[in-house]
Amino acid sequence: MDKDRLDPWGTSTVKDYSRLRSEFGIEPVAPLLPRFKRPSPHLSRGIDFGQRDLGRVLDAVDNNKPYAVMSGIKPTGDFHLGTKMTADDMVYFQSLSKKGTVFYAVADVEAYADNGLSFEETSKIATRNVADILALGLDPDRAVVYLQSEELKVMRLGIVFSKGVTNNMLRAIYGERQIGLYMAALFQAGDILMPQLPELGGPKPVLVPVGADQDPHIRLARDLAARYREEYGFIPPSSVYHRLMLSLSGSDKMSKRTEGSLLKLDDLPREATRKISTAFTGGRDTVEEQRRLGGRPDICPVFDLYRFHFAKDDEHVHRVHEECAHGIRLCGECKQEANGLVKAFLEDHRKKRDSLMKDATELLARSREYLTSTGK
Ligand code: SF4
């Protein structure tokens, strides 16, 4: 049986999400679903499939106690449908209670170590990314956004943690890597644990929404939280994992690494149409075969467009799946419908994003001021 591979800096494959429990100790989300009054589409459609200690964050929500939602997104370019998933989760989990604060790390150290992007380039991209997440619904009044490379608290934690880990530990989690990536991993642990520093309100539940391939970072941060518990009082961070969306070529996850087969939130509608029209599908070789055998939505990136982002509601996802699997729906018409939904979203998002650029700049400045005021 193939082993699943979770590599935050490479190609990850997950053939069977339920196996991540036995292989990596990721628990299912399903038993916790009754605790959500308004489950997000990610929860109700099984996209958020796994978690570690999510119940601790839900306890904070139920008891009106402070909690943080923390995630980092690499500023490697405009948001795409892969990064939108993490952003959607940040927005949703922030919305569960007025006591939830989002910490969004613009992961420029990782973008430098993994993608070779200069800090000048990434700082320009960062403002557009922040405008993207605002357009997706982030409440700026309960959000702290910062550039990883500029935040001394993160750097200091990374340095402190570097004394508590050995090469063997990092190799066991990440495999053999260049030192820059190990450093980026330690700074990421700093990002994840920073919201619990005394100057930021002290120990509290922190939820990290990420793609399944980012689990190595969570394991490292939880390990470090335990090692430094006595010194800092850290509570082990919680996590919620989303499935990896297929790239439009049908292989690998949608990410910057699959540039030609990813949909960006900045794509012009005609560019998106071109990409969707040439996308791989789970359709059969002939119409006759598809009518007789049905399509294969579970390997189809066009179905992922509906399920992960653009279906009007859960019933719509179910209908597309059933019509496909029973040969009622053919790929041409299916792509056309998906294209209409994508186009409407992109046009609306672009307008919102462009109108929020000033707010994004202000949020970055306000966050910098706030973090500085809490001490270096
Ligand atoms: Fe994919 Fe739609 Fe074709 Fe089914 S009908 S395989 S969901 S494109």
Tab-separated table of C-alpha atoms and ligand atoms in Angstrom:
chain	number	residue	atom	x	y	z
A	1	MET	CA	0.000	0.000	0.000
A	2	ASP	CA	1.362	3.451	-0.924
A	3	LYS	CA	2.260	5.608	2.048
A	4	ASP	CA	0.710	9.071	2.001
A	5	ARG	CA	3.255	11.857	1.842
A	6	LEU	CA	2.746	15.162	3.622
A	7	ASP	CA	5.393	17.572	2.431
A	8	PRO	CA	4.800	21.287	3.023
A	9	TRP	CA	7.512	22.157	0.476
A	10	GLY	CA	6.896	19.648	-2.266
A	11	THR	CA	4.334	17.441	-3.881
A	12	SER	CA	1.951	15.892	-1.416
A	13	THR	CA	-0.329	13.015	-2.198
A	14	VAL	CA	-3.158	11.794	-0.043
A	15	LYS	CA	-4.922	8.772	-1.433
A	16	ASP	CA	-7.027	8.011	1.598
A	17	TYR	CA	-7.715	10.786	4.106
A	18	SER	CA	-8.981	8.336	6.724
A	19	ARG	CA	-5.500	6.748	6.805
A	20	LEU	CA	-3.991	10.001	8.085
A	21	ARG	CA	-5.374	9.029	11.469
A	22	SER	CA	-3.300	5.880	11.791
A	23	GLU	CA	-0.268	7.297	9.944
A	24	PHE	CA	-0.066	10.741	11.566
A	25	GLY	CA	-2.627	10.830	14.394
A	26	ILE	CA	-4.961	13.343	12.697
A	27	GLU	CA	-8.442	12.931	14.219
A	28	PRO	CA	-11.670	13.188	12.168
A	29	VAL	CA	-13.765	16.373	12.308
A	30	ALA	CA	-17.096	14.540	11.899
A	31	PRO	CA	-17.750	13.756	15.613
A	32	LEU	CA	-17.458	17.497	16.400
A	33	LEU	CA	-19.877	18.681	13.700
A	34	PRO	CA	-22.938	18.801	16.032
A	35	ARG	CA	-21.111	21.520	18.015
A	36	PHE	CA	-21.275	23.973	15.089
A	37	LYS	CA	-24.457	26.068	14.911
A	38	ARG	CA	-23.701	27.206	11.340
A	39	PRO	CA	-21.207	24.783	9.799
A	40	SER	CA	-19.213	26.345	6.967
A	41	PRO	CA	-19.368	24.782	3.478
A	42	HIS	CA	-15.916	23.333	4.234
A	43	LEU	CA	-17.362	21.513	7.242
A	44	SER	CA	-20.687	20.428	5.756
A	45	ARG	CA	-19.022	19.141	2.544
A	46	GLY	CA	-16.304	17.160	4.296
A	47	ILE	CA	-13.545	19.440	2.960
A	48	ASP	CA	-12.319	20.139	6.496
A	49	PHE	CA	-11.815	16.475	7.309
A	50	GLY	CA	-9.286	16.335	10.165
A	51	GLN	CA	-8.260	18.092	13.358
A	52	ARG	CA	-6.099	18.055	16.429
A	53	ASP	CA	-7.688	19.390	19.636
A	54	LEU	CA	-10.314	21.416	17.763
A	55	GLY	CA	-12.628	20.800	20.746
A	56	ARG	CA	-10.435	23.084	22.874
A	57	VAL	CA	-11.175	26.020	20.556
A	58	LEU	CA	-14.889	25.167	20.467
A	59	ASP	CA	-14.889	25.177	24.289
A	60	ALA	CA	-13.488	28.734	24.178
A	61	VAL	CA	-16.209	29.752	21.686
A	62	ASP	CA	-18.961	28.194	23.850
A	63	ASN	CA	-17.642	29.861	27.017
A	64	ASN	CA	-17.010	33.260	25.419
A	65	LYS	CA	-13.273	33.008	26.136
A	66	PRO	CA	-10.481	34.442	23.952
A	67	TYR	CA	-8.937	32.278	21.266
A	68	ALA	CA	-6.763	32.920	18.238
A	69	VAL	CA	-6.941	31.704	14.658
A	70	MET	CA	-3.451	31.686	13.209
A	71	SER	CA	-2.204	30.756	9.773
A	72	GLY	CA	0.549	31.748	7.420
A	73	ILE	CA	0.279	32.149	3.674
A	74	LYS	CA	3.331	32.463	1.457
A	75	PRO	CA	3.266	35.686	-0.570
A	76	THR	CA	4.357	33.997	-3.785
A	77	GLY	CA	1.779	35.760	-5.965
A	78	ASP	CA	-1.924	36.477	-6.114
A	79	PHE	CA	-4.203	34.266	-4.050
A	80	HIS	CA	-5.347	31.168	-5.940
A	81	LEU	CA	-8.024	28.619	-5.174
A	82	GLY	CA	-5.612	26.655	-2.946
A	83	THR	CA	-4.731	29.620	-0.719
A	84	LYS	CA	-8.376	30.777	-0.772
A	85	MET	CA	-9.250	27.624	1.161
A	86	THR	CA	-6.972	28.532	4.080
A	87	ALA	CA	-8.243	32.125	3.952
A	88	ASP	CA	-11.892	30.959	3.948
A	89	ASP	CA	-11.228	28.871	7.056
A	90	MET	CA	-9.506	31.785	8.821
A	91	VAL	CA	-12.509	33.992	8.113
A	92	TYR	CA	-15.026	31.341	9.208
A	93	PHE	CA	-13.318	30.410	12.484
A	94	GLN	CA	-12.865	34.103	13.318
A	95	SER	CA	-16.614	34.577	12.819
A	96	LEU	CA	-17.557	31.959	15.451
A	97	SER	CA	-17.172	34.413	18.334
A	98	LYS	CA	-16.349	38.054	18.969
A	99	LYS	CA	-13.501	36.737	21.146
A	100	GLY	CA	-11.654	35.254	18.156
A	101	THR	CA	-8.619	37.141	16.835
A	102	VAL	CA	-6.914	36.234	13.581
A	103	PHE	CA	-3.123	36.302	13.331
A	104	TYR	CA	-2.152	36.172	9.657
A	105	ALA	CA	1.566	35.722	9.020
A	106	VAL	CA	2.695	36.753	5.580
A	107	ALA	CA	5.217	33.926	5.337
A	108	ASP	CA	7.949	35.795	3.492
A	109	VAL	CA	10.808	33.882	5.166
A	110	GLU	CA	9.394	30.645	3.793
A	111	ALA	CA	8.752	32.265	0.392
A	112	TYR	CA	12.433	33.218	0.308
A	113	ALA	CA	13.733	29.819	1.492
A	114	ASP	CA	11.352	27.706	-0.596
A	115	ASN	CA	10.660	29.862	-3.669
A	116	GLY	CA	13.647	32.220	-3.782
A	117	LEU	CA	11.483	35.381	-3.727
A	118	SER	CA	13.209	38.492	-2.412
A	119	PHE	CA	11.779	40.340	0.576
A	120	GLU	CA	11.225	43.417	-1.662
A	121	GLU	CA	9.078	41.367	-4.043
A	122	THR	CA	7.076	39.685	-1.306
A	123	SER	CA	6.344	42.908	0.579
A	124	LYS	CA	4.660	44.266	-2.581
A	125	ILE	CA	2.626	41.089	-3.025
A	126	ALA	CA	1.623	41.095	0.666
A	127	THR	CA	-0.691	44.118	0.446
A	128	ARG	CA	-2.657	42.550	-2.424
A	129	ASN	CA	-2.912	39.280	-0.475
A	130	VAL	CA	-4.262	41.153	2.555
A	131	ALA	CA	-6.823	42.900	0.308
A	132	ASP	CA	-7.797	39.430	-0.973
A	133	ILE	CA	-8.520	38.072	2.494
A	134	LEU	CA	-10.441	41.237	3.409
A	135	ALA	CA	-12.553	40.747	0.281
A	136	LEU	CA	-13.219	37.169	1.435
A	137	GLY	CA	-14.715	38.529	4.659
A	138	LEU	CA	-11.956	38.928	7.260
A	139	ASP	CA	-13.000	41.322	10.037
A	140	PRO	CA	-10.063	43.774	10.187
A	141	ASP	CA	-10.982	44.900	13.697
A	142	ARG	CA	-10.032	41.489	15.076
A	143	ALA	CA	-7.032	40.752	12.898
A	144	VAL	CA	-3.285	41.168	13.236
A	145	VAL	CA	-1.361	40.856	9.974
A	146	TYR	CA	2.421	40.949	9.832
A	147	LEU	CA	5.409	40.066	7.705
A	148	GLN	CA	7.227	37.132	9.267
A	149	SER	CA	10.664	38.620	8.537
A	150	GLU	CA	9.772	41.899	10.297
A	151	GLU	CA	8.314	40.495	13.489
A	152	LEU	CA	10.976	40.318	16.170
A	153	LYS	CA	8.799	38.253	18.523
A	154	VAL	CA	8.614	35.525	15.897
A	155	MET	CA	12.338	35.718	15.185
A	156	ARG	CA	13.170	35.496	18.890
A	157	LEU	CA	10.929	32.494	19.415
A	158	GLY	CA	12.554	30.852	16.396
A	159	ILE	CA	15.977	31.421	17.939
A	160	VAL	CA	14.838	30.106	21.331
A	161	PHE	CA	13.349	27.006	19.655
A	162	SER	CA	16.533	26.380	17.694
A	163	LYS	CA	18.196	25.434	20.980
A	164	GLY	CA	15.487	22.903	21.765
A	165	VAL	CA	15.618	20.877	18.559
A	166	THR	CA	18.230	18.658	16.994
A	167	ASN	CA	18.947	17.928	13.361
A	168	ASN	CA	17.579	14.439	13.901
A	169	MET	CA	14.232	15.785	15.092
A	170	LEU	CA	13.882	18.054	12.077
A	171	ARG	CA	15.017	15.306	9.719
A	172	ALA	CA	12.433	12.929	11.201
A	173	ILE	CA	9.642	15.445	10.550
A	174	TYR	CA	10.736	17.019	7.241
A	175	GLY	CA	13.343	14.708	5.739
A	176	GLU	CA	16.762	15.963	4.637
A	177	ARG	CA	16.406	19.682	3.765
A	178	GLN	CA	18.505	22.778	3.384
A	179	ILE	CA	19.066	24.746	6.591
A	180	GLY	CA	16.981	27.679	5.264
A	181	LEU	CA	13.857	25.523	5.245
A	182	TYR	CA	14.569	24.228	8.754
A	183	MET	CA	14.941	27.869	9.861
A	184	ALA	CA	11.671	28.783	8.158
A	185	ALA	CA	10.017	25.886	10.021
A	186	LEU	CA	11.277	27.210	13.367
A	187	PHE	CA	9.981	30.689	12.547
A	188	GLN	CA	6.638	29.144	11.607
A	189	ALA	CA	6.536	27.529	15.032
A	190	GLY	CA	7.221	31.054	16.340
A	191	ASP	CA	4.212	32.338	14.339
A	192	ILE	CA	1.972	29.613	15.720
A	193	LEU	CA	2.971	30.127	19.355
A	194	MET	CA	3.362	33.934	19.346
A	195	PRO	CA	-0.358	34.638	20.129
A	196	GLN	CA	0.234	32.983	23.522
A	197	LEU	CA	3.034	35.311	24.630
A	198	PRO	CA	2.228	37.286	27.825
A	199	GLU	CA	2.282	40.630	25.972
A	200	LEU	CA	-0.402	39.291	23.580
A	201	GLY	CA	-2.740	38.097	26.309
A	202	GLY	CA	-0.934	34.944	27.460
A	203	PRO	CA	-1.774	31.279	26.942
A	204	LYS	CA	-4.969	30.655	24.996
A	205	PRO	CA	-6.339	28.123	22.519
A	206	VAL	CA	-4.915	28.756	19.047
A	207	LEU	CA	-6.443	27.147	15.977
A	208	VAL	CA	-4.312	26.715	12.872
A	209	PRO	CA	-6.348	26.035	9.720
A	210	VAL	CA	-4.128	24.498	7.039
A	211	GLY	CA	-4.017	22.060	4.152
A	212	ALA	CA	-3.264	18.458	5.084
A	213	ASP	CA	0.252	18.802	3.650
A	214	GLN	CA	1.162	21.383	6.309
A	215	ASP	CA	0.762	18.924	9.189
A	216	PRO	CA	4.552	18.594	9.735
A	217	HIS	CA	4.586	22.263	10.854
A	218	ILE	CA	1.780	21.558	13.325
A	219	ARG	CA	3.567	18.523	14.749
A	220	LEU	CA	6.725	20.578	15.262
A	221	ALA	CA	4.831	23.472	16.917
A	222	ARG	CA	2.959	21.094	19.252
A	223	ASP	CA	6.201	19.379	20.182
A	224	LEU	CA	7.826	22.737	20.938
A	225	ALA	CA	4.772	23.906	22.923
A	226	ALA	CA	5.247	20.871	25.175
A	227	ARG	CA	9.041	21.413	25.498
A	228	TYR	CA	8.623	25.089	26.421
A	229	ARG	CA	5.441	24.722	28.466
A	230	GLU	CA	7.142	25.372	31.769
A	231	GLU	CA	8.860	28.519	30.551
A	232	TYR	CA	5.977	30.078	28.566
A	233	GLY	CA	2.842	28.181	29.706
A	234	PHE	CA	2.060	27.274	26.080
A	235	ILE	CA	-1.134	25.332	25.378
A	236	PRO	CA	-0.555	22.910	22.469
A	237	PRO	CA	-1.932	24.566	19.329
A	238	SER	CA	-5.053	23.055	17.742
A	239	SER	CA	-5.425	22.498	14.020
A	240	VAL	CA	-8.056	21.869	11.397
A	241	TYR	CA	-7.082	20.359	8.035
A	242	HIS	CA	-8.679	20.789	4.670
A	243	ARG	CA	-8.423	18.395	1.764
A	244	LEU	CA	-6.050	19.280	-1.036
A	245	MET	CA	-7.882	20.532	-4.101
A	246	LEU	CA	-6.834	18.971	-7.416
A	247	SER	CA	-4.997	21.156	-9.890
A	248	LEU	CA	-6.817	21.630	-13.209
A	249	SER	CA	-4.545	19.016	-14.790
A	250	GLY	CA	-5.991	16.477	-12.346
A	251	SER	CA	-2.667	15.647	-10.726
A	252	ASP	CA	-1.163	17.054	-7.539
A	253	LYS	CA	-2.732	19.754	-5.425
A	254	MET	CA	-3.567	23.200	-6.736
A	255	SER	CA	-0.571	25.341	-5.820
A	256	LYS	CA	1.966	27.734	-7.291
A	257	ARG	CA	3.979	24.665	-8.269
A	258	THR	CA	1.301	23.806	-10.830
A	259	GLU	CA	1.274	27.339	-12.302
A	260	GLY	CA	-0.362	26.384	-15.618
A	261	SER	CA	-3.198	24.525	-13.978
A	262	LEU	CA	-4.172	26.741	-11.107
A	263	LEU	CA	-6.920	29.343	-11.006
A	264	LYS	CA	-5.870	32.649	-9.494
A	265	LEU	CA	-8.262	35.113	-7.916
A	266	ASP	CA	-6.694	37.704	-10.189
A	267	ASP	CA	-7.284	35.773	-13.435
A	268	LEU	CA	-9.290	37.671	-16.004
A	269	PRO	CA	-12.545	35.845	-16.801
A	270	ARG	CA	-11.349	34.951	-20.321
A	271	GLU	CA	-8.161	33.422	-18.899
A	272	ALA	CA	-10.208	31.413	-16.386
A	273	THR	CA	-12.490	30.237	-19.222
A	274	ARG	CA	-9.473	29.042	-21.194
A	275	LYS	CA	-8.100	27.128	-18.220
A	276	ILE	CA	-11.425	25.495	-17.411
A	277	SER	CA	-12.091	24.528	-21.019
A	278	THR	CA	-8.753	22.666	-21.200
A	279	ALA	CA	-8.993	21.151	-17.683
A	280	PHE	CA	-8.728	17.405	-17.150
A	281	THR	CA	-12.055	15.759	-16.266
A	282	GLY	CA	-13.263	12.461	-14.871
A	283	GLY	CA	-15.347	11.999	-18.021
A	284	ARG	CA	-15.283	8.935	-20.287
A	285	ASP	CA	-13.867	8.622	-23.779
A	286	THR	CA	-17.218	8.854	-25.569
A	287	VAL	CA	-20.650	10.314	-24.855
A	288	GLU	CA	-22.140	6.833	-25.177
A	289	GLU	CA	-19.760	5.471	-22.516
A	290	GLN	CA	-20.405	8.379	-20.193
A	291	ARG	CA	-24.172	7.915	-20.484
A	292	ARG	CA	-23.782	4.204	-19.774
A	293	LEU	CA	-21.050	4.178	-17.071
A	294	GLY	CA	-21.344	7.686	-15.627
A	295	GLY	CA	-18.450	10.105	-15.028
A	296	ARG	CA	-15.959	9.993	-12.149
A	297	PRO	CA	-16.468	13.166	-10.102
A	298	ASP	CA	-14.089	12.002	-7.392
A	299	ILE	CA	-11.059	12.339	-9.679
A	300	CYS	CA	-12.367	15.411	-11.512
A	301	PRO	CA	-10.943	18.903	-10.848
A	302	VAL	CA	-14.056	20.471	-12.385
A	303	PHE	CA	-16.134	18.771	-9.698
A	304	ASP	CA	-13.660	20.173	-7.157
A	305	LEU	CA	-14.504	23.683	-8.427
A	306	TYR	CA	-18.122	23.105	-7.433
A	307	ARG	CA	-17.411	21.290	-4.189
A	308	PHE	CA	-14.595	23.438	-2.817
A	309	HIS	CA	-15.679	26.907	-3.921
A	310	PHE	CA	-18.453	27.719	-6.333
A	311	ALA	CA	-21.555	25.566	-5.804
A	312	LYS	CA	-24.494	27.648	-4.629
A	313	ASP	CA	-25.152	25.286	-1.696
A	314	ASP	CA	-24.634	21.704	-0.526
A	315	GLU	CA	-27.643	20.500	-2.521
A	316	HIS	CA	-26.002	21.858	-5.672
A	317	VAL	CA	-22.803	19.892	-4.936
A	318	HIS	CA	-24.834	16.748	-4.380
A	319	ARG	CA	-26.796	17.260	-7.617
A	320	VAL	CA	-23.636	17.738	-9.727
A	321	HIS	CA	-22.122	14.610	-8.177
A	322	GLU	CA	-25.189	12.471	-8.778
A	323	GLU	CA	-25.855	13.736	-12.290
A	324	CYS	CA	-22.222	13.069	-13.178
A	325	ALA	CA	-21.994	9.633	-11.583
A	326	HIS	CA	-25.226	8.529	-13.298
A	327	GLY	CA	-24.297	9.761	-16.759
A	328	ILE	CA	-27.008	12.448	-16.803
A	329	ARG	CA	-24.433	15.279	-16.972
A	330	LEU	CA	-21.792	15.551	-19.693
A	331	CYS	CA	-18.462	17.320	-19.292
A	332	GLY	CA	-19.054	20.099	-21.860
A	333	GLU	CA	-22.199	21.407	-20.179
A	334	CYS	CA	-20.690	20.841	-16.747
A	335	LYS	CA	-17.639	22.964	-17.600
A	336	GLN	CA	-19.894	25.652	-19.038
A	337	GLU	CA	-21.894	25.881	-15.815
A	338	ALA	CA	-18.706	25.920	-13.709
A	339	ASN	CA	-17.280	28.625	-15.934
A	340	GLY	CA	-20.315	30.871	-15.365
A	341	LEU	CA	-19.967	30.500	-11.594
A	342	VAL	CA	-16.209	31.143	-11.642
A	343	LYS	CA	-16.607	34.190	-13.878
A	344	ALA	CA	-19.262	35.759	-11.633
A	345	PHE	CA	-17.072	35.168	-8.568
A	346	LEU	CA	-13.901	36.580	-10.166
A	347	GLU	CA	-15.636	39.740	-11.357
A	348	ASP	CA	-17.182	40.380	-7.959
A	349	HIS	CA	-13.983	39.529	-6.075
A	350	ARG	CA	-11.823	41.787	-8.241
A	351	LYS	CA	-14.112	44.758	-7.574
A	352	LYS	CA	-14.124	44.121	-3.834
A	353	ARG	CA	-10.367	43.497	-3.668
A	354	ASP	CA	-9.505	46.657	-5.608
A	355	SER	CA	-11.711	48.728	-3.322
A	356	LEU	CA	-9.966	47.291	-0.243
A	357	MET	CA	-6.319	48.016	-1.125
A	358	LYS	CA	-6.261	51.096	1.123
A	359	ASP	CA	-7.809	49.111	3.986
A	360	ALA	CA	-5.148	46.431	3.493
A	361	THR	CA	-2.343	48.986	3.763
A	362	GLU	CA	-3.963	50.427	6.881
A	363	LEU	CA	-4.402	46.995	8.461
A	364	LEU	CA	-0.727	46.190	7.916
A	365	ALA	CA	0.315	49.550	9.419
A	366	ARG	CA	-2.080	49.212	12.367
A	367	SER	CA	-0.879	45.667	13.079
A	368	ARG	CA	2.763	46.802	12.987
A	369	GLU	CA	1.955	49.573	15.435
A	370	TYR	CA	0.066	47.194	17.727
A	371	LEU	CA	2.822	44.566	17.764
A	372	THR	CA	5.462	47.225	18.391
A	373	SER	CA	3.405	48.721	21.233
A	374	THR	CA	3.336	45.319	22.960
A	375	GLY	CA	7.137	45.376	23.197
A	376	LYS	CA	9.978	44.129	21.055
B	1	SF4	FE1	-16.239	16.227	-14.139
B	1	SF4	FE2	-18.532	17.394	-14.704
B	1	SF4	FE3	-17.418	15.652	-16.415
B	1	SF4	FE4	-18.472	14.832	-14.145
B	1	SF4	S1	-19.580	15.777	-15.821
B	1	SF4	S2	-16.501	14.213	-14.966
B	1	SF4	S3	-17.985	16.508	-12.743
B	1	SF4	S4	-16.606	17.653	-15.800
